[in-house]
XYZ file of C-alpha atoms in Angstrom:
633
model
C 15.220 0.315 18.844
C 12.875 0.187 16.509
C 15.369 -2.084 13.899
C 16.051 -4.350 16.860
C 14.106 -7.303 15.061
C 16.435 -5.719 12.045
C 18.241 -8.808 12.764
C 16.119 -11.513 13.862
C 13.129 -11.335 11.590
C 14.026 -11.700 7.872
C 11.809 -10.218 4.907
C 11.077 -11.783 1.972
C 14.060 -10.572 -0.122
C 16.261 -11.504 2.839
C 16.120 -7.843 4.135
C 15.564 -7.329 7.817
C 12.133 -7.039 9.077
C 11.253 -4.256 11.722
C 9.191 -3.329 14.645
C 8.395 -0.040 13.528
C 5.332 -0.213 14.954
C -13.887 7.482 2.467
C -15.779 8.915 3.928
C -19.345 7.222 4.097
C -20.151 7.466 0.078
C -23.434 7.342 -1.540
C -23.674 3.845 -2.384
C -25.796 4.275 -5.387
C -24.448 1.940 -7.553
C -22.281 -1.279 -7.483
C -21.472 -1.325 -11.333
C -17.599 -1.891 -12.095
C -16.551 1.681 -13.290
C -13.851 2.224 -15.743
C -10.966 3.615 -14.086
C -7.679 5.183 -14.856
C -4.207 4.268 -13.558
C -1.147 6.644 -13.976
C 2.399 6.342 -14.175
C 4.005 9.653 -13.995
C 1.839 11.807 -16.670
C 0.154 8.511 -18.436
C -3.071 7.403 -17.753
C -4.593 3.964 -19.088
C -8.099 2.642 -18.730
C -8.286 -0.560 -16.676
C -9.162 -2.945 -19.421
C -6.412 -1.438 -21.512
C -3.455 -2.180 -18.996
C -0.599 -4.382 -19.715
C -0.486 -5.796 -15.806
C -2.991 -6.623 -13.517
C -4.381 -3.987 -11.270
C -7.182 -4.019 -8.365
C -9.143 -0.827 -8.076
C -10.682 -0.738 -4.371
C -13.945 0.782 -4.986
C -15.974 3.240 -2.840
C -17.991 0.333 -1.269
C -14.872 -1.489 -0.095
C -13.444 1.830 1.244
C -16.222 2.687 3.141
C -16.392 -0.680 4.552
C -13.078 -0.278 6.629
C -13.160 3.782 6.644
C -12.043 3.649 10.222
C -8.997 1.063 9.604
C -5.581 1.933 7.856
C -4.186 0.812 4.339
C -3.271 -2.483 5.780
C -6.965 -3.494 6.884
C -7.970 -2.212 3.438
C -5.598 -4.420 1.469
C -6.379 -7.345 3.800
C -9.539 -8.128 2.150
C -9.559 -6.250 -1.467
C -6.353 -7.206 -2.946
C -3.817 -9.968 -3.997
C -1.358 -8.914 -1.399
C -0.795 -10.580 1.916
C -0.543 -8.108 4.952
C 2.054 -9.032 7.542
C 0.722 -7.425 10.850
C 2.927 -7.532 14.217
C -0.186 -7.912 16.195
C -1.908 -4.421 16.155
C 1.315 -2.651 15.885
C 3.045 -2.087 12.361
C 1.844 -3.575 8.964
C 3.831 -4.274 6.036
C 2.806 -6.413 2.817
C 4.240 -9.384 0.949
C 3.342 -9.000 -3.139
C 4.088 -11.960 -5.250
C 6.476 -13.001 -2.279
C 8.343 -9.764 -2.225
C 8.279 -7.306 1.015
C 7.625 -3.568 1.498
C 11.243 -2.655 0.079
C 10.225 -4.117 -3.453
C 6.552 -2.959 -3.048
C 6.212 1.101 -3.813
C 3.587 3.146 -1.638
C 2.587 5.973 -3.973
C 0.808 9.027 -2.600
C -0.754 11.513 -4.976
C 2.109 10.568 -7.728
C 5.250 10.329 -5.394
C 6.643 7.375 -3.493
C 6.521 7.501 -0.009
C 8.548 4.467 1.113
C 10.928 5.396 4.276
C 14.151 6.459 3.352
C 15.894 4.789 6.286
C 13.844 1.428 5.847
C 13.256 1.349 2.345
C 9.446 0.383 3.173
C 6.406 1.889 4.861
C 4.426 1.013 7.873
C 0.978 1.047 6.485
C -0.704 1.728 9.974
C 0.414 5.302 9.474
C -1.895 5.717 6.454
C -5.790 5.969 7.570
C -8.306 4.619 4.979
C -10.662 7.855 5.519
C -7.962 10.244 4.269
C -7.823 8.760 0.905
C -10.368 9.266 -2.392
C -8.826 6.199 -4.096
C -6.738 3.264 -3.739
C -5.369 0.925 -6.477
C -3.242 -1.786 -6.283
C -1.017 -2.817 -9.388
C 0.840 -6.119 -9.219
C 4.095 -6.339 -10.717
C 4.306 -2.766 -11.697
C 8.021 -2.366 -12.084
C 10.506 0.233 -11.610
C 10.260 2.334 -14.760
C 7.426 4.570 -13.282
C 8.664 5.757 -9.891
C 12.147 4.441 -9.617
C 13.347 2.016 -7.066
C 11.460 -0.851 -6.077
C 8.188 -1.993 -7.882
C 8.876 -5.761 -8.617
C 6.387 -6.895 -5.997
C 3.993 -4.085 -7.094
C 2.548 -0.578 -6.603
C -0.075 0.904 -3.822
C -1.508 4.162 -5.268
C -3.324 6.645 -2.829
C -4.931 9.515 -3.561
C -5.680 12.290 -1.030
C -9.387 13.984 -0.710
C -9.946 16.912 -3.100
C -13.147 18.943 -2.415
C -16.784 18.905 -2.899
C -19.288 21.143 -1.294
C -19.931 19.139 2.036
C -19.323 19.206 5.973
C -18.554 16.038 7.880
C -18.560 14.557 11.042
C -17.697 10.977 12.085
C -17.193 9.074 15.193
C -15.816 5.756 16.030
C -16.013 3.124 18.870
C -14.953 -0.248 19.506
C -13.450 -2.753 22.068
C -10.351 -2.099 24.354
C -10.405 1.622 24.559
C -10.777 2.397 20.725
C -12.518 5.788 19.835
C -11.866 8.101 17.074
C -13.299 11.807 15.986
C -13.065 13.062 12.353
C -14.158 16.178 10.728
C -13.781 17.392 7.149
C -14.962 20.042 4.970
C -14.605 21.206 1.461
C -15.817 24.133 -0.718
C -15.778 24.127 -4.722
C -16.683 26.694 -7.118
C -16.304 26.658 -11.089
C -12.561 27.687 -10.715
C -11.178 26.856 -7.376
C -11.644 24.610 -4.571
C -10.558 24.113 -0.880
C -10.519 20.934 1.445
C -9.762 20.616 5.336
C -9.652 18.010 7.623
C -8.683 16.569 10.746
C -8.717 12.969 12.709
C -8.042 11.849 15.924
C -7.815 8.349 17.367
C -6.623 6.090 20.003
C -6.841 2.565 21.671
C -5.647 0.800 24.717
C -5.313 -2.591 22.568
C -5.083 -4.721 25.997
C -6.864 -7.606 24.338
C -6.950 -10.871 25.937
C -4.783 -13.781 24.227
C -3.961 -17.327 24.812
C 0.119 -17.637 25.322
C 0.757 -20.957 23.434
C 4.357 -20.781 24.715
C 3.397 -20.484 28.430
C 0.097 -22.380 28.016
C -2.161 -19.626 29.887
C -4.334 -16.799 29.174
C -2.772 -13.183 29.100
C -3.346 -9.912 28.318
C -1.590 -8.005 25.957
C 0.149 -5.001 27.595
C 2.076 -1.775 26.609
C 0.278 -1.992 23.219
C -1.695 1.682 23.118
C -1.571 4.053 20.406
C -2.907 7.654 19.792
C -2.819 9.376 16.329
C -3.903 12.738 14.980
C -3.835 13.647 11.059
C -4.422 17.223 9.676
C -5.239 17.772 5.877
C -5.593 21.014 3.621
C -5.648 21.255 0.302
C -6.438 24.151 -2.305
C -6.789 24.313 -6.350
C -7.286 26.703 -8.968
C -7.836 26.332 -12.818
C -8.886 28.894 -15.578
C -8.305 28.501 -19.267
C -5.295 26.377 -19.954
C -3.620 26.382 -16.416
C -4.692 24.106 -13.334
C -2.740 24.796 -9.972
C -3.116 22.224 -6.986
C -1.272 21.925 -3.530
C -2.043 19.268 -0.845
C -0.290 19.516 2.839
C -0.772 16.510 4.862
C 0.292 15.705 8.547
C 0.021 13.151 11.135
C 1.690 12.054 14.194
C 1.270 8.326 15.636
C 2.350 7.603 19.224
C 2.812 3.773 19.912
C 3.741 1.695 22.749
C 5.479 -1.237 21.230
C 4.496 -4.461 22.888
C 6.915 -6.762 21.246
C 6.979 -10.349 20.848
C 4.577 -12.207 23.387
C 7.423 -14.787 24.201
C 9.685 -12.213 25.827
C 9.119 -10.151 28.919
C 6.640 -7.171 28.915
C 7.975 -4.533 26.686
C 8.645 -0.810 27.965
C 9.515 0.635 24.241
C 7.481 3.177 22.743
C 8.091 4.970 19.216
C 6.639 8.379 17.976
C 5.864 8.806 14.349
C 5.833 12.480 13.087
C 5.374 13.691 9.300
C 4.215 15.768 6.807
C 4.006 15.901 3.176
C 3.480 18.598 0.568
C 2.696 17.871 -2.804
C 2.073 20.881 -5.353
C 1.519 20.789 -9.235
C 1.388 23.112 -12.048
C -0.561 22.054 -15.523
C -0.648 23.849 -18.405
C -2.762 22.071 -21.131
C -1.420 22.458 -24.899
C -3.479 21.442 -27.950
C -1.976 18.073 -28.215
C -1.104 17.617 -24.540
C 0.216 19.310 -21.321
C 3.135 20.403 -19.318
C 3.297 19.485 -15.926
C 5.460 20.812 -13.014
C 5.272 18.495 -9.670
C 6.817 19.221 -6.379
C 6.953 17.100 -3.620
C 8.662 17.662 0.100
C 8.322 15.609 3.339
C 9.592 15.461 6.911
C 9.664 12.138 8.356
C 10.688 11.784 11.954
C 11.046 8.367 13.541
C 11.919 8.092 17.544
C 11.981 5.002 19.427
C 12.951 4.554 22.992
C 13.459 1.267 24.886
C 14.637 1.867 28.604
C 15.309 -1.724 29.439
C 17.494 -1.892 26.778
C 18.920 1.511 27.115
C 17.982 2.639 23.501
C 17.112 6.084 22.504
C 16.995 6.112 18.580
C 16.030 9.315 17.114
C 15.790 10.157 13.178
C 14.596 12.751 10.930
C 14.271 12.099 7.025
C 13.826 14.990 4.633
C 13.222 14.662 1.137
C 12.502 16.984 -1.888
C 11.619 16.073 -5.471
C 10.966 17.977 -8.595
C 9.471 16.762 -11.651
C 8.860 18.349 -15.142
C 6.500 16.040 -17.578
C 5.682 16.973 -21.127
C 2.758 14.850 -22.562
C 1.813 14.708 -26.209
C -0.573 13.045 -28.314
C -0.212 12.239 -31.865
C -3.888 11.884 -33.177
C -5.406 8.807 -31.912
C -2.331 6.527 -32.713
C 0.092 7.331 -29.778
C 0.683 9.009 -26.420
C 4.005 9.929 -25.097
C 4.748 11.143 -21.560
C 8.678 12.300 -21.338
C 10.050 14.075 -18.203
C 13.022 14.733 -15.758
C 13.254 14.278 -12.169
C 15.505 15.554 -9.350
C 15.439 14.369 -5.716
C 17.468 14.887 -2.614
C 17.194 13.164 0.516
C 18.712 13.901 3.857
C 18.806 11.970 7.013
C 19.766 13.077 10.467
C 19.859 10.237 13.234
C 22.051 9.169 16.217
C 22.377 5.909 14.294
C 24.813 7.105 11.538
C 28.197 8.482 11.385
C 27.470 12.009 9.883
C 24.539 13.216 8.470
C 24.288 11.244 4.867
C 22.356 12.390 1.804
C 21.592 11.221 -1.622
C 20.619 12.637 -4.792
C 18.978 11.333 -7.893
C 18.523 12.588 -11.150
C 16.060 10.735 -13.562
C 14.763 10.727 -17.259
C 12.075 8.825 -17.930
C 9.585 8.004 -21.167
C 6.125 6.165 -21.210
C 4.371 5.711 -24.151
C 1.227 3.932 -25.310
C 1.168 3.090 -28.919
C -2.104 2.107 -30.866
C -0.424 -0.166 -33.503
C -3.510 -1.348 -34.617
C -7.130 -0.811 -33.732
C -6.904 -3.727 -31.339
C -3.382 -3.636 -30.217
C -1.695 -1.455 -27.846
C 2.068 -1.491 -26.811
C 3.226 0.202 -23.700
C 7.060 0.667 -23.987
C 9.000 2.697 -21.016
C 12.298 3.511 -20.015
C 13.983 5.154 -16.984
C 17.557 6.146 -16.241
C 18.331 6.938 -12.650
C 21.719 8.645 -11.735
C 22.302 7.831 -8.255
C 24.871 9.577 -5.935
C 25.561 6.639 -3.725
C 25.066 3.743 -5.426
C 25.088 2.197 -9.201
C 23.640 4.306 -12.009
C 20.701 2.051 -13.542
C 18.345 1.668 -16.423
C 14.908 -0.095 -15.916
C 12.376 -0.449 -18.442
C 9.189 -2.433 -19.541
C 7.338 -3.536 -22.660
C 3.621 -4.261 -22.314
C 1.176 -5.307 -24.722
C -2.737 -5.419 -24.709
C -4.919 -6.923 -27.267
C -8.808 -6.505 -27.400
C -9.838 -10.053 -28.910
C -12.904 -10.342 -31.298
C -14.822 -11.642 -28.253
C -16.373 -8.829 -26.848
C -14.913 -7.532 -23.490
C -12.198 -9.781 -23.508
C -8.542 -8.678 -23.404
C -5.212 -10.451 -23.599
C -2.253 -8.916 -21.880
C 1.326 -9.320 -20.799
C 4.642 -7.568 -19.809
C 8.629 -8.012 -19.543
C 10.446 -5.639 -16.995
C 13.802 -4.994 -15.689
C 13.522 -3.890 -12.404
C 15.768 -2.561 -9.400
C 15.886 -1.793 -5.607
C 18.390 0.617 -4.224
C 19.744 -0.208 -0.830
C 18.005 1.731 1.860
C 19.902 4.224 4.029
C 20.165 1.820 6.613
C 21.817 -0.870 4.523
C 24.251 1.683 3.651
C 25.146 3.787 6.824
C 23.656 1.969 9.838
C 26.616 2.010 12.601
C 27.703 -0.598 13.282
C 27.290 -2.761 10.135
C 26.134 -0.881 7.227
C 27.834 -1.296 3.950
C 28.380 1.379 1.538
C 29.692 -0.994 -0.932
C 26.107 -2.574 -1.577
C 25.247 -2.977 -5.150
C 21.492 -2.521 -6.254
C 18.977 -5.786 -6.251
C 18.041 -6.635 -9.600
C 15.405 -8.228 -11.179
C 13.427 -9.605 -14.771
C 9.878 -10.059 -14.514
C 7.631 -11.782 -17.066
C 3.915 -12.084 -16.978
C 0.623 -12.646 -19.057
C -3.004 -12.747 -18.317
C -6.394 -11.617 -19.461
C -9.255 -9.437 -18.512
C -12.618 -9.846 -19.201
C -15.475 -7.186 -18.594
C -19.163 -7.536 -19.544
C -22.552 -5.752 -18.763
C -25.997 -6.789 -19.506
C -28.430 -4.415 -18.258
C -28.426 -4.341 -14.376
C -25.606 -6.893 -14.441
C -21.931 -6.516 -14.649
C -19.088 -8.947 -14.460
C -15.317 -8.375 -14.283
C -12.465 -11.114 -14.293
C -8.927 -10.820 -14.561
C -6.322 -13.396 -14.309
C -2.188 -13.458 -14.472
C 0.436 -15.706 -14.402
C 4.075 -14.379 -13.699
C 7.572 -15.474 -13.274
C 10.586 -13.281 -11.629
C 14.166 -13.707 -11.395
C 15.636 -11.887 -8.538
C 19.528 -11.347 -7.908
C 21.962 -9.549 -5.640
C 19.281 -9.363 -3.016
C 20.429 -7.927 0.206
C 20.455 -9.972 3.540
C 21.737 -9.080 6.721
C 24.203 -11.815 8.331
C 26.551 -12.032 11.300
C 30.226 -11.457 10.599
C 33.164 -13.068 12.092
C 33.012 -10.240 14.739
C 29.551 -11.086 15.499
C 28.515 -7.829 14.155
C 25.393 -8.083 11.471
C 26.041 -6.757 8.135
C 24.156 -6.563 4.909
C 25.417 -8.119 1.745
C 24.201 -8.981 -1.945
C 24.053 -12.585 -1.659
C 20.171 -13.500 -2.258
C 18.897 -15.174 -4.895
C 15.025 -15.615 -5.513
C 12.889 -17.217 -7.784
C 9.229 -16.551 -7.788
C 6.330 -17.910 -9.889
C 2.727 -17.789 -9.235
C -0.822 -16.914 -10.302
C -3.363 -14.140 -9.316
C -6.908 -14.263 -9.920
C -9.602 -11.568 -9.498
C -13.463 -12.152 -10.009
C -16.292 -9.567 -9.475
C -19.790 -9.335 -9.967
C -22.670 -6.794 -9.339
C -26.056 -6.531 -9.671
C -28.820 -4.027 -9.030
C -32.660 -4.412 -9.422
C -34.643 -1.181 -8.189
C -33.644 -0.618 -4.654
C -31.575 -3.637 -4.427
C -27.838 -3.663 -5.156
C -25.280 -6.385 -4.506
C -21.494 -7.123 -5.415
C -19.295 -9.989 -5.007
C -15.547 -10.445 -5.241
C -13.239 -13.332 -4.968
C -9.268 -13.052 -5.050
C -6.941 -15.961 -5.132
C -3.118 -15.658 -5.125
C -0.627 -18.756 -5.510
C 2.930 -17.647 -4.594
C 5.719 -19.739 -4.905
C 9.009 -17.880 -3.862
C 11.782 -19.590 -3.150
C 15.595 -19.160 -2.403
C 18.089 -21.641 -2.233
C 19.302 -22.723 1.637
C 21.805 -25.282 2.843
C 19.860 -27.800 4.831
C 21.942 -30.629 6.456
C 24.586 -30.038 3.928
C 21.887 -30.281 1.084
C 21.207 -27.225 -0.895
C 17.165 -26.810 -1.382
C 14.926 -24.489 -2.659
C 12.682 -23.524 0.154
C 9.743 -21.334 0.277
C 10.568 -17.701 1.693
C 9.453 -16.879 5.336
C 5.978 -15.321 6.017
C 4.688 -15.968 2.158
C 1.996 -18.018 2.051
C 1.672 -20.494 -0.968
C -2.067 -19.884 -1.318
C -4.222 -17.190 -0.213
C -8.121 -16.899 -0.827
C -10.385 -13.948 -0.202
C -14.134 -13.011 -0.339
C -15.788 -9.571 -0.155
C -19.746 -9.319 -0.611
C -21.863 -6.363 -0.060
C -25.556 -6.047 -0.367
C -27.973 -3.046 0.198
C -31.898 -2.369 0.006
C -32.874 1.326 0.221
C -30.813 2.755 3.038
C -29.709 -0.327 4.855
C -26.667 -2.354 3.876
C -24.560 -5.369 4.861
C -20.960 -6.466 4.279
C -18.880 -9.823 4.625
C -15.285 -10.366 4.397
C -13.114 -13.551 4.554
C -9.296 -14.480 4.035
C -7.506 -17.838 4.497
C -3.849 -17.565 4.083
C -2.017 -20.862 3.735
C 0.421 -21.928 6.408
C 3.931 -19.711 6.850
C 7.241 -20.424 7.436
C 8.870 -18.206 9.921
C 12.781 -18.830 9.316
C 14.633 -19.003 6.236
C 15.829 -22.846 6.556
C 12.315 -23.781 7.892
C 14.365 -25.143 11.160
C 12.036 -23.806 13.960
C 10.220 -26.372 16.159
C 7.256 -23.855 16.140
C 6.698 -23.748 12.346
C 4.969 -23.636 10.143
C 2.365 -21.169 11.543
C -1.227 -22.436 10.928
C -3.611 -21.388 8.211
C -6.556 -19.408 9.535
C -9.942 -18.175 8.527
C -10.352 -14.455 9.195
C -14.196 -13.323 8.871
C -15.276 -9.775 8.930
C -19.241 -8.854 8.995
C -20.987 -5.620 9.344
C -24.347 -4.008 9.055
C -25.644 -0.461 8.643
C -27.582 2.287 7.288
C -27.225 5.482 5.291
C -30.119 7.500 5.451
C -30.556 10.984 3.240
C -32.860 13.723 3.955
C -32.665 16.552 1.533
C -28.909 17.784 1.905
C -28.172 15.732 5.136
C -26.731 12.107 5.060
C -26.778 9.965 8.545
C -24.769 6.913 8.077
C -24.054 4.196 10.710
C -22.201 1.135 10.657
C -21.355 -1.947 12.874
C -18.681 -4.162 11.974
C -17.353 -7.289 13.817
C -13.982 -8.272 13.229
C -12.800 -11.874 13.726
C -16.421 -13.414 13.658
C -14.928 -16.783 14.350
C -12.727 -16.022 17.267
C -9.915 -17.417 15.750
C -6.476 -17.530 17.827
C -3.734 -16.860 15.378
C -0.543 -14.952 14.668
C 0.339 -13.538 11.317
C 4.140 -12.819 12.613
C 5.620 -15.386 14.929
C 5.148 -14.076 18.393
C 2.661 -11.288 17.788
C -0.805 -12.453 18.665
C -4.010 -10.979 16.800
C -7.153 -9.532 18.732
C -9.877 -12.075 19.316
C -13.489 -11.291 18.276
C -14.196 -7.306 18.427
C -16.904 -4.835 17.540
C -16.745 -1.286 16.088
C -19.510 1.066 15.666
C -18.970 4.423 13.688
C -21.760 7.139 13.016
C -21.021 9.844 10.312
C -23.299 12.919 9.690
C -22.678 14.601 6.373
C -24.045 18.182 4.930
C -24.034 18.442 1.343
C -24.430 22.044 -0.109
């Protein structure tokens, strides 16, 4: 079933891998805007942050508006995207995988309850108005996970517009999307739908059989719907969003085996609502999150029929208080309940978590800000745990230069599969624990029509009680707390933008150095070895230029070699480094209230033959064309 590779492809922390398989914006500025990033109830401008964060701007969002969050992060963040061909996508951030990286939707974590991680292919970019990657965010904001980082996504809210778009590409790719919004002084409404499909029967060279082949059993169909509404008057503000989707996928499996007959169906909905009452010095917020996530996997050849439904409900109450200009406090409580119904467990286990948290921004001196945070979680099925962080930001005498740093205590709770999988689940597992330290700088400067931003971070992470699945004496695989991981590295993000009359251009460069090791016994000797599928270095470039209504873009990624086994013993490793290039050109023409935008994109320009995960070939050079018509009223 969809967790068959659960026992054969190890994730970064020793956890098993799985096989689960913006609109076109007006590009009227390329300046690097100030941005606000929030923990629950706490918003901080980018340059005052204690940790490194990457805001993916509107130009970058529109460049991959037809893709998913994985396509976006591939060129626009420090993370390394792990892709099972055109199937499922997860991330490696600072050497840690999807379980240790939080995926946050409108302020609530949406990692899958059974797996502990999320498949990024289920989250189309066009559904979101903003995406932010915060490296090393920690667990004190949203609970379990976060040692690797945090990906924040915000669903579209309304403006007065109607929009239709179409997307066409190789191997049967076609998609349609419609959205509309209406806003007045006191209320707003947004509604939208997306449908997309592809055969994905692309050609590739089978290196094992030394012959050209065509990917089979690799098609998908997906559809999404969004409706949201909000009202505000005086001190009151009420918002609610409902987002639902389904993705049916054929699961191609590894190219080294027989042609797969497996298929998977992901069906989900999320509802996020909030009530906010503003006080003289802050606010009260009541937030509610509910979800239903269905994941079914069928493989007739292996006689597997796995079915599951995960339900979750969360309530969060937050009080914000500002003490003049010196401090801002955000204190809250949260209660959540998660239940899973599946034929892979005995019974229908559920978990409840009660949390108390506090986040502060304290301006001790005009140039110095401290960011203490604490969170206590009482978990019904595992250990209770206390997490926290202490961050600092110093505005130096040099104009635009900020120094920052943070120390944090983080945890990752075992997934439901780790605890209850039949056979092999281990209900006695402990939470994974880690300490992290990081320091860095952020520089922001604007001189007339030129802007420059530079960020750099050095980090160190000590990780213990990591969960690793391994075979027991009876041959049954079971998870144990045995993994110890040391991670050290550096991240650099450089951005520049320039505007002259009708001409605009921007350029970004991202570099990640990730040395993430774990002790392994090799030929009777204990050695510190790089974890599987963690490249030591990764370089990325993205460039954009626009003159009048014409624009062009360019993206490049070059990850280092990757090992595929924990002890580096496979004769087929390491997987080679590769150069992945994206190029595009298009137009965005406006006449009165109408805007017509077109975009032609070439992916894998160099026609590179490469694999990100061993046995899962990636597509050769391919083309996409999209057309969008927008009416703003």
